[in-house]
């Protein structure tokens, strides 16, 4: 067997489900041909040759990390609102007074596509520096046809600018744009009739924010019906600030993921498990909003719900540009085990973006996306706060 590149002598966390846990392989090797994994396992196959051999010297290797829920593309920041929250205001009172998501909408509408790409790259680079090789990016700060498409194009452009895979989600149903504050019916019709059809080819999925101050379950159903009619899978910001049956709604549509879920109940957990919808936990938002309700991790385990972990990087509720910090928060704040949290930024994150066939584990045939760590034990990835143990990153077989 001839490889373009071969990494040998490492401790592999393959995330191969058939092996259990993190699928650890001692003294393991990964051989790559044309950007894909051609061999993975202990030792080496008979008669191997390779153009290049890299010695891992016992280091831990995981699949490249996947940040499966971000709002990386936006203009400006909301540091002023952060200060208001420190003084006692809440996310909801700020939004009701005309701040919150719509203040980022105004800045994002005014920004050029190039400006959006440039500011998103600065945040993306921080994720990549920690071993991320795939990222999901949502629109949702445009809230009109042109601005939503501009955001999706900016998100797509990230893929050409860096060695990373990008999955895009259309989040036109994020909140009501200011010009439709008194005509929500008209805006929902616009999303359904204009924006979703126009986003086909640019968006890999359709997302919505089901919340008392965003969209009702009925409105979300209309958005999801339109997504389905256009062959797009759906995801949902669900049960974050108020319990609204969001998990059940996502499950009913066979959503790839339901995200946040701080206020999901046992019936919601069972619905997610049955539908195979991934629960995406976002501890950065829980932390920054000083939320008191935690996602019901014990119910998720009991029901057999798959759990992913992501940054939710956005200027309002989660100004977090470190996926390893999200892993740390998931174990400390939400009580995930280290294995669950690491599966949550690899295997389950790949499922949440609908790309499990391509990435998320070290298995023959998948993209050769690796994170090589200056660490030997998986717990070290969850343990440090602000220390980055990444040694190198490999995207489609190419070290970077
Ligand atoms: O995932 N929950 C809604 N959307 C974002 C927040 C966006 C913002 O505040 O700008 C979230 O937390
Ligand atoms: Fe979000």
Short mmCIF file of C-alpha atoms and ligand atoms in Angstrom, two decimals:
data_model
loop_
_atom_site.label_atom_id
_atom_site.label_comp_id
_atom_site.label_asym_id
_atom_site.label_seq_id
_atom_site.Cartn_x
_atom_site.Cartn_y
_atom_site.Cartn_z
CA UNK A 1 0.00 0.00 0.00
CA UNK A 2 1.41 3.41 -0.98
CA UNK A 3 0.46 6.57 0.93
CA UNK A 4 0.95 10.21 0.05
CA UNK A 5 1.55 10.81 3.71
CA UNK A 6 1.72 8.61 6.78
CA UNK A 7 1.54 9.57 10.44
CA UNK A 8 2.73 6.80 12.77
CA UNK A 9 3.29 6.04 16.43
CA UNK A 10 0.41 8.06 17.89
CA UNK A 11 -2.38 7.56 20.35
CA UNK A 12 -5.44 7.77 18.12
CA UNK A 13 -8.86 8.81 19.37
CA UNK A 14 -10.61 7.48 16.29
CA UNK A 15 -14.19 8.18 17.46
CA UNK A 16 -15.04 5.00 15.56
CA UNK A 17 -18.37 4.01 17.11
CA UNK A 18 -17.79 0.28 16.74
CA UNK A 19 -14.81 0.55 19.11
CA UNK A 20 -16.73 2.23 21.98
CA UNK A 21 -15.77 5.35 23.95
CA UNK A 22 -13.38 7.50 22.00
CA UNK A 23 -12.20 4.48 20.00
CA UNK A 24 -8.65 4.73 21.32
CA UNK A 25 -5.89 2.96 19.38
CA UNK A 26 -2.39 2.76 20.88
CA UNK A 27 0.68 3.03 18.67
CA UNK A 28 -1.58 3.89 15.78
CA UNK A 29 -0.97 5.10 12.25
CA UNK A 30 -2.99 7.07 9.73
CA UNK A 31 -2.18 6.75 6.04
CA UNK A 32 -3.55 9.23 3.55
CA UNK A 33 -4.16 8.97 -0.20
CA UNK A 34 -5.55 11.90 -2.20
CA UNK A 35 -6.80 13.70 0.91
CA UNK A 36 -8.65 10.68 2.32
CA UNK A 37 -7.85 8.20 5.03
CA UNK A 38 -6.64 4.98 3.37
CA UNK A 39 -5.41 3.24 6.52
CA UNK A 40 -6.05 3.75 10.21
CA UNK A 41 -5.19 1.37 13.03
CA UNK A 42 -2.51 -0.12 15.25
CA UNK A 43 0.81 -0.78 13.56
CA UNK A 44 1.09 -0.63 9.79
CA UNK A 45 -0.10 -2.68 6.83
CA UNK A 46 2.29 -5.15 5.14
CA UNK A 47 4.56 -3.70 2.51
CA UNK A 48 3.63 -0.05 2.98
CA UNK A 49 5.50 2.83 1.37
CA UNK A 50 4.89 6.56 1.65
CA UNK A 51 6.09 9.79 0.07
CA UNK A 52 6.33 11.35 3.52
CA UNK A 53 6.37 9.86 7.03
CA UNK A 54 5.57 11.91 10.12
CA UNK A 55 6.47 10.52 13.56
CA UNK A 56 3.80 11.22 16.16
CA UNK A 57 6.03 10.21 19.12
CA UNK A 58 3.07 9.04 21.21
CA UNK A 59 1.01 12.19 20.76
CA UNK A 60 -2.78 12.17 20.89
CA UNK A 61 -4.50 12.49 17.51
CA UNK A 62 -8.21 13.25 17.13
CA UNK A 63 -10.33 13.92 14.08
CA UNK A 64 -10.19 17.62 13.16
CA UNK A 65 -12.62 19.42 15.47
CA UNK A 66 -16.00 20.62 14.17
CA UNK A 67 -17.74 23.74 15.47
CA UNK A 68 -21.30 22.86 14.47
CA UNK A 69 -23.13 26.05 15.57
CA UNK A 70 -21.71 29.51 14.93
CA UNK A 71 -22.82 32.94 13.84
CA UNK A 72 -19.27 33.81 12.70
CA UNK A 73 -20.35 36.29 10.02
CA UNK A 74 -21.50 39.63 11.46
CA UNK A 75 -20.40 43.26 11.66
CA UNK A 76 -19.49 45.26 14.76
CA UNK A 77 -19.84 43.97 18.29
CA UNK A 78 -22.21 44.32 21.24
CA UNK A 79 -19.74 45.10 24.02
CA UNK A 80 -22.00 47.97 25.11
CA UNK A 81 -24.85 45.51 25.68
CA UNK A 82 -22.50 43.24 27.59
CA UNK A 83 -21.86 46.17 29.94
CA UNK A 84 -25.61 46.79 30.26
CA UNK A 85 -26.07 43.15 31.28
CA UNK A 86 -23.30 43.53 33.84
CA UNK A 87 -25.34 46.38 35.29
CA UNK A 88 -28.42 44.17 35.61
CA UNK A 89 -30.29 44.40 32.31
CA UNK A 90 -31.23 41.14 30.61
CA UNK A 91 -30.91 39.80 27.07
CA UNK A 92 -34.69 40.22 26.77
CA UNK A 93 -34.99 43.78 28.16
CA UNK A 94 -32.20 44.90 25.84
CA UNK A 95 -33.91 43.30 22.85
CA UNK A 96 -37.27 44.82 23.77
CA UNK A 97 -35.64 48.28 23.86
CA UNK A 98 -34.45 47.87 20.27
CA UNK A 99 -31.03 46.39 20.98
CA UNK A 100 -29.97 42.76 20.74
CA UNK A 101 -30.00 40.92 17.43
CA UNK A 102 -31.44 43.87 15.47
CA UNK A 103 -28.54 46.13 16.44
CA UNK A 104 -26.20 43.64 14.76
CA UNK A 105 -28.62 43.51 11.81
CA UNK A 106 -28.19 47.25 11.21
CA UNK A 107 -24.40 46.96 11.18
CA UNK A 108 -24.41 43.81 9.06
CA UNK A 109 -26.71 45.33 6.46
CA UNK A 110 -24.37 48.31 6.18
CA UNK A 111 -21.23 46.18 5.77
CA UNK A 112 -19.89 45.00 2.43
CA UNK A 113 -19.44 41.30 1.71
CA UNK A 114 -15.65 41.82 1.80
CA UNK A 115 -15.85 43.47 5.22
CA UNK A 116 -17.94 40.59 6.53
CA UNK A 117 -15.45 38.04 5.21
CA UNK A 118 -12.50 39.92 6.72
CA UNK A 119 -14.00 40.16 10.21
CA UNK A 120 -15.22 36.55 10.13
CA UNK A 121 -11.74 35.34 9.12
CA UNK A 122 -10.25 36.92 12.21
CA UNK A 123 -12.62 34.83 14.37
CA UNK A 124 -12.29 31.75 12.20
CA UNK A 125 -8.50 31.82 12.58
CA UNK A 126 -8.89 31.51 16.35
CA UNK A 127 -11.01 28.39 15.89
CA UNK A 128 -8.59 26.88 13.38
CA UNK A 129 -5.67 27.47 15.76
CA UNK A 130 -7.34 24.99 18.12
CA UNK A 131 -7.66 22.21 15.54
CA UNK A 132 -11.01 23.02 13.96
CA UNK A 133 -11.29 21.74 10.37
CA UNK A 134 -15.03 22.30 9.79
CA UNK A 135 -17.40 25.00 10.90
CA UNK A 136 -21.08 25.72 10.51
CA UNK A 137 -21.96 29.36 9.84
CA UNK A 138 -25.45 30.88 9.97
CA UNK A 139 -26.97 33.92 8.32
CA UNK A 140 -29.60 35.72 10.39
CA UNK A 141 -28.22 39.25 10.75
CA UNK A 142 -29.46 40.32 7.31
CA UNK A 143 -33.19 39.61 7.58
CA UNK A 144 -33.91 40.80 4.07
CA UNK A 145 -33.32 38.93 0.85
CA UNK A 146 -30.15 40.68 -0.28
CA UNK A 147 -28.51 40.87 3.13
CA UNK A 148 -29.22 37.21 3.94
CA UNK A 149 -27.69 36.14 0.62
CA UNK A 150 -24.72 38.44 1.24
CA UNK A 151 -24.13 36.71 4.58
CA UNK A 152 -24.35 33.25 3.03
CA UNK A 153 -21.91 34.22 0.27
CA UNK A 154 -19.53 35.61 2.89
CA UNK A 155 -19.78 32.33 4.82
CA UNK A 156 -19.06 30.32 1.68
CA UNK A 157 -16.08 32.55 0.87
CA UNK A 158 -14.40 31.46 4.12
CA UNK A 159 -13.92 28.03 2.59
CA UNK A 160 -11.86 29.45 -0.25
CA UNK A 161 -9.81 31.65 2.07
CA UNK A 162 -8.76 28.98 4.58
CA UNK A 163 -8.22 25.21 4.76
CA UNK A 164 -11.62 24.46 6.30
CA UNK A 165 -15.01 23.02 5.37
CA UNK A 166 -17.98 25.33 5.87
CA UNK A 167 -21.60 24.26 6.27
CA UNK A 168 -24.04 27.15 5.88
CA UNK A 169 -27.46 27.59 7.48
CA UNK A 170 -30.07 30.12 6.42
CA UNK A 171 -31.39 31.74 9.61
CA UNK A 172 -33.74 34.32 8.08
CA UNK A 173 -36.18 33.37 10.87
CA UNK A 174 -33.84 34.68 13.58
CA UNK A 175 -35.93 37.63 14.71
CA UNK A 176 -38.35 40.08 13.12
CA UNK A 177 -36.52 42.80 11.20
CA UNK A 178 -37.36 46.33 12.42
CA UNK A 179 -39.37 47.16 9.29
CA UNK A 180 -41.68 44.22 10.03
CA UNK A 181 -42.16 44.74 13.76
CA UNK A 182 -45.84 45.31 13.12
CA UNK A 183 -46.23 42.99 10.15
CA UNK A 184 -44.81 39.63 11.19
CA UNK A 185 -47.14 37.79 8.84
CA UNK A 186 -45.61 39.65 5.87
CA UNK A 187 -42.06 38.81 6.98
CA UNK A 188 -42.78 35.10 7.48
CA UNK A 189 -44.35 35.02 4.00
CA UNK A 190 -41.20 36.66 2.63
CA UNK A 191 -38.99 34.07 4.26
CA UNK A 192 -41.14 31.26 2.89
CA UNK A 193 -41.80 32.60 -0.58
CA UNK A 194 -38.66 34.60 -1.41
CA UNK A 195 -35.70 34.05 0.86
CA UNK A 196 -35.72 30.25 1.17
CA UNK A 197 -36.12 29.66 -2.59
CA UNK A 198 -33.35 32.17 -3.32
CA UNK A 199 -30.99 30.52 -0.82
CA UNK A 200 -31.11 27.11 -2.50
CA UNK A 201 -27.55 26.34 -3.54
CA UNK A 202 -26.07 28.75 -0.98
CA UNK A 203 -27.52 27.27 2.20
CA UNK A 204 -26.93 23.69 3.32
CA UNK A 205 -29.74 23.87 5.89
CA UNK A 206 -32.49 26.12 7.21
CA UNK A 207 -32.45 27.19 10.86
CA UNK A 208 -34.99 29.14 12.93
CA UNK A 209 -35.24 30.68 16.39
CA UNK A 210 -38.34 29.36 18.16
CA UNK A 211 -38.74 31.66 21.15
CA UNK A 212 -41.34 33.90 22.79
CA UNK A 213 -39.63 37.03 21.41
CA UNK A 214 -38.72 35.48 18.06
CA UNK A 215 -40.90 33.01 16.10
CA UNK A 216 -43.85 30.90 17.24
CA UNK A 217 -44.07 27.15 16.65
CA UNK A 218 -46.66 27.78 13.91
CA UNK A 219 -44.39 30.22 12.13
CA UNK A 220 -41.47 27.83 12.42
CA UNK A 221 -43.64 25.08 10.89
CA UNK A 222 -44.26 27.28 7.85
CA UNK A 223 -40.55 27.96 7.50
CA UNK A 224 -39.72 24.26 7.86
CA UNK A 225 -42.40 23.24 5.35
CA UNK A 226 -40.80 25.59 2.84
CA UNK A 227 -37.34 24.20 3.61
CA UNK A 228 -38.64 20.69 3.08
CA UNK A 229 -40.29 21.67 -0.20
CA UNK A 230 -36.87 22.89 -1.38
CA UNK A 231 -35.06 19.78 -0.18
CA UNK A 232 -33.19 21.52 2.64
CA UNK A 233 -32.67 19.88 6.05
CA UNK A 234 -33.62 21.91 9.13
CA UNK A 235 -32.18 22.79 12.54
CA UNK A 236 -33.76 24.75 15.38
CA UNK A 237 -32.76 27.14 18.19
CA UNK A 238 -35.11 25.52 20.69
CA UNK A 239 -36.19 25.84 24.33
CA UNK A 240 -33.38 28.29 25.12
CA UNK A 241 -35.02 31.05 27.14
CA UNK A 242 -38.55 29.65 27.46
CA UNK A 243 -39.95 26.12 27.17
CA UNK A 244 -42.03 25.98 24.04
CA UNK A 245 -42.00 22.40 22.81
CA UNK A 246 -39.11 23.32 20.52
CA UNK A 247 -37.40 19.95 20.84
CA UNK A 248 -40.58 18.12 19.80
CA UNK A 249 -41.05 20.50 16.89
CA UNK A 250 -37.49 19.91 15.67
CA UNK A 251 -37.94 16.16 16.06
CA UNK A 252 -41.21 16.19 14.13
CA UNK A 253 -39.36 17.59 11.13
CA UNK A 254 -36.47 15.14 11.51
CA UNK A 255 -34.15 18.09 12.16
CA UNK A 256 -30.42 17.51 11.96
CA UNK A 257 -30.13 19.25 15.32
CA UNK A 258 -32.00 21.08 18.05
CA UNK A 259 -29.78 23.63 19.74
CA UNK A 260 -29.53 25.22 23.23
CA UNK A 261 -32.31 23.13 24.92
CA UNK A 262 -31.82 24.62 28.39
CA UNK A 263 -35.55 24.21 29.05
CA UNK A 264 -36.31 20.91 27.31
CA UNK A 265 -38.29 18.30 29.26
CA UNK A 266 -38.33 14.48 29.28
CA UNK A 267 -40.86 14.28 26.44
CA UNK A 268 -38.65 16.57 24.36
CA UNK A 269 -35.63 14.39 25.07
CA UNK A 270 -37.50 11.26 24.01
CA UNK A 271 -38.67 12.96 20.82
CA UNK A 272 -35.10 13.94 19.91
CA UNK A 273 -33.86 10.41 20.54
CA UNK A 274 -36.57 8.88 18.40
CA UNK A 275 -35.93 11.25 15.52
CA UNK A 276 -32.14 10.90 15.71
CA UNK A 277 -31.92 14.69 16.08
CA UNK A 278 -28.65 15.78 17.68
CA UNK A 279 -28.88 17.98 20.80
CA UNK A 280 -26.33 20.77 20.31
CA UNK A 281 -25.28 22.17 23.70
CA UNK A 282 -24.01 25.75 23.78
CA UNK A 283 -22.42 26.43 27.15
CA UNK A 284 -20.97 29.77 25.99
CA UNK A 285 -24.47 31.29 25.77
CA UNK A 286 -25.51 29.69 29.07
CA UNK A 287 -22.41 31.21 30.68
CA UNK A 288 -22.50 34.68 29.13
CA UNK A 289 -26.22 35.13 29.82
CA UNK A 290 -25.77 33.80 33.36
CA UNK A 291 -28.60 31.40 32.66
CA UNK A 292 -29.79 29.29 35.54
CA UNK A 293 -31.42 26.43 33.65
CA UNK A 294 -29.11 23.75 32.27
CA UNK A 295 -29.87 21.44 29.37
CA UNK A 296 -31.18 18.16 30.84
CA UNK A 297 -28.09 16.07 30.17
CA UNK A 298 -29.28 13.20 32.40
CA UNK A 299 -32.56 12.98 30.43
CA UNK A 300 -30.64 13.07 27.16
CA UNK A 301 -28.43 10.19 28.31
CA UNK A 302 -31.39 8.19 29.54
CA UNK A 303 -33.27 8.66 26.28
CA UNK A 304 -30.17 8.03 24.14
CA UNK A 305 -29.96 11.50 22.58
CA UNK A 306 -26.71 12.27 20.79
CA UNK A 307 -25.05 15.40 22.17
CA UNK A 308 -22.80 17.86 20.36
CA UNK A 309 -21.00 20.91 21.77
CA UNK A 310 -20.37 24.19 19.92
CA UNK A 311 -19.28 27.78 20.54
CA UNK A 312 -22.43 29.55 19.24
CA UNK A 313 -19.90 32.33 18.48
CA UNK A 314 -22.00 35.49 18.09
CA UNK A 315 -21.72 39.12 19.22
CA UNK A 316 -24.64 38.95 21.67
CA UNK A 317 -25.22 35.85 23.73
CA UNK A 318 -21.92 34.02 23.19
CA UNK A 319 -18.84 36.03 22.21
CA UNK A 320 -16.76 32.86 22.31
CA UNK A 321 -14.07 32.05 19.74
CA UNK A 322 -12.62 28.97 21.44
CA UNK A 323 -14.11 25.51 20.91
CA UNK A 324 -11.79 24.04 23.57
CA UNK A 325 -13.26 26.51 26.06
CA UNK A 326 -16.73 25.28 25.06
CA UNK A 327 -15.49 21.73 25.78
CA UNK A 328 -14.24 22.84 29.20
CA UNK A 329 -17.55 24.58 29.93
CA UNK A 330 -19.52 21.54 28.79
CA UNK A 331 -17.79 19.32 31.34
CA UNK A 332 -17.66 21.88 34.17
CA UNK A 333 -21.05 23.57 33.75
CA UNK A 334 -23.19 20.88 32.10
CA UNK A 335 -21.58 17.76 33.58
CA UNK A 336 -20.67 16.05 30.33
CA UNK A 337 -17.94 13.45 30.59
CA UNK A 338 -14.71 14.19 28.75
CA UNK A 339 -15.57 11.46 26.24
CA UNK A 340 -19.03 12.96 25.64
CA UNK A 341 -17.64 16.47 25.20
CA UNK A 342 -14.94 15.32 22.76
CA UNK A 343 -17.44 13.23 20.80
CA UNK A 344 -19.55 16.40 20.83
CA UNK A 345 -16.95 18.39 18.88
CA UNK A 346 -16.14 15.55 16.46
CA UNK A 347 -18.50 12.65 15.77
CA UNK A 348 -21.79 14.20 16.94
CA UNK A 349 -20.92 17.63 15.51
CA UNK A 350 -20.42 15.96 12.12
CA UNK A 351 -23.91 14.50 12.43
CA UNK A 352 -25.35 17.88 13.44
CA UNK A 353 -24.14 19.38 10.16
CA UNK A 354 -25.20 16.34 8.13
CA UNK A 355 -21.63 15.38 7.19
CA UNK A 356 -21.01 12.18 9.12
CA UNK A 357 -20.21 10.33 5.91
CA UNK A 358 -17.30 12.66 5.27
CA UNK A 359 -15.82 13.63 8.64
CA UNK A 360 -15.99 13.42 12.43
CA UNK A 361 -14.05 10.18 12.92
CA UNK A 362 -10.83 8.52 11.79
CA UNK A 363 -12.16 5.85 9.45
CA UNK A 364 -11.08 4.66 6.02
CA UNK A 365 -12.71 6.70 3.27
CA UNK A 366 -13.28 9.85 5.32
CA UNK A 367 -11.45 13.13 4.76
CA UNK A 368 -8.01 13.03 6.36
CA UNK A 369 -8.73 15.85 8.82
CA UNK A 370 -6.58 15.53 11.93
CA UNK A 371 -5.81 17.48 15.06
CA UNK A 372 -2.43 16.46 16.49
CA UNK A 373 -2.00 17.46 20.12
CA UNK A 374 0.94 18.11 22.41
CA UNK A 375 -0.89 15.86 24.83
CA UNK A 376 -1.29 12.16 25.41
CA UNK A 377 -4.54 11.95 27.39
CA UNK A 378 -7.91 13.10 26.01
CA UNK A 379 -8.71 14.85 29.31
CA UNK A 380 -5.96 17.39 28.57
CA UNK A 381 -8.15 18.90 25.84
CA UNK A 382 -10.87 19.68 28.39
CA UNK A 383 -8.57 20.58 31.26
CA UNK A 384 -6.69 23.70 30.20
CA UNK A 385 -8.37 27.08 30.06
CA UNK A 386 -6.59 29.46 27.72
CA UNK A 387 -3.70 27.12 26.93
CA UNK A 388 -3.87 25.69 23.46
CA UNK A 389 -2.32 22.21 23.26
CA UNK A 390 -2.63 21.91 19.47
CA UNK A 391 0.61 20.87 17.76
CA UNK A 392 -0.61 20.78 14.19
CA UNK A 393 -3.69 20.53 12.07
CA UNK A 394 -4.22 18.49 8.93
CA UNK A 395 -6.96 19.36 6.44
CA UNK A 396 -7.72 16.86 3.67
CA UNK A 397 -4.30 15.32 4.10
CA UNK A 398 -2.37 18.62 4.05
CA UNK A 399 -0.64 19.81 7.23
CA UNK A 400 -1.35 23.47 8.00
O1 LIG B 1 -27.74 31.30 19.29
N1 LIG B 1 -30.56 32.47 20.12
C1 LIG B 1 -30.54 33.17 19.09
N2 LIG B 1 -29.46 33.44 18.40
C2 LIG B 1 -28.17 33.56 18.94
C3 LIG B 1 -27.95 34.88 19.56
C4 LIG B 1 -27.74 35.88 18.53
C5 LIG B 1 -27.45 37.24 19.09
O2 LIG B 1 -27.75 37.57 20.25
O3 LIG B 1 -26.93 38.01 18.28
C6 LIG B 1 -27.85 32.39 19.83
O4 LIG B 1 -27.67 32.51 21.03
FE1 LIG B 2 -27.19 30.46 17.79
#
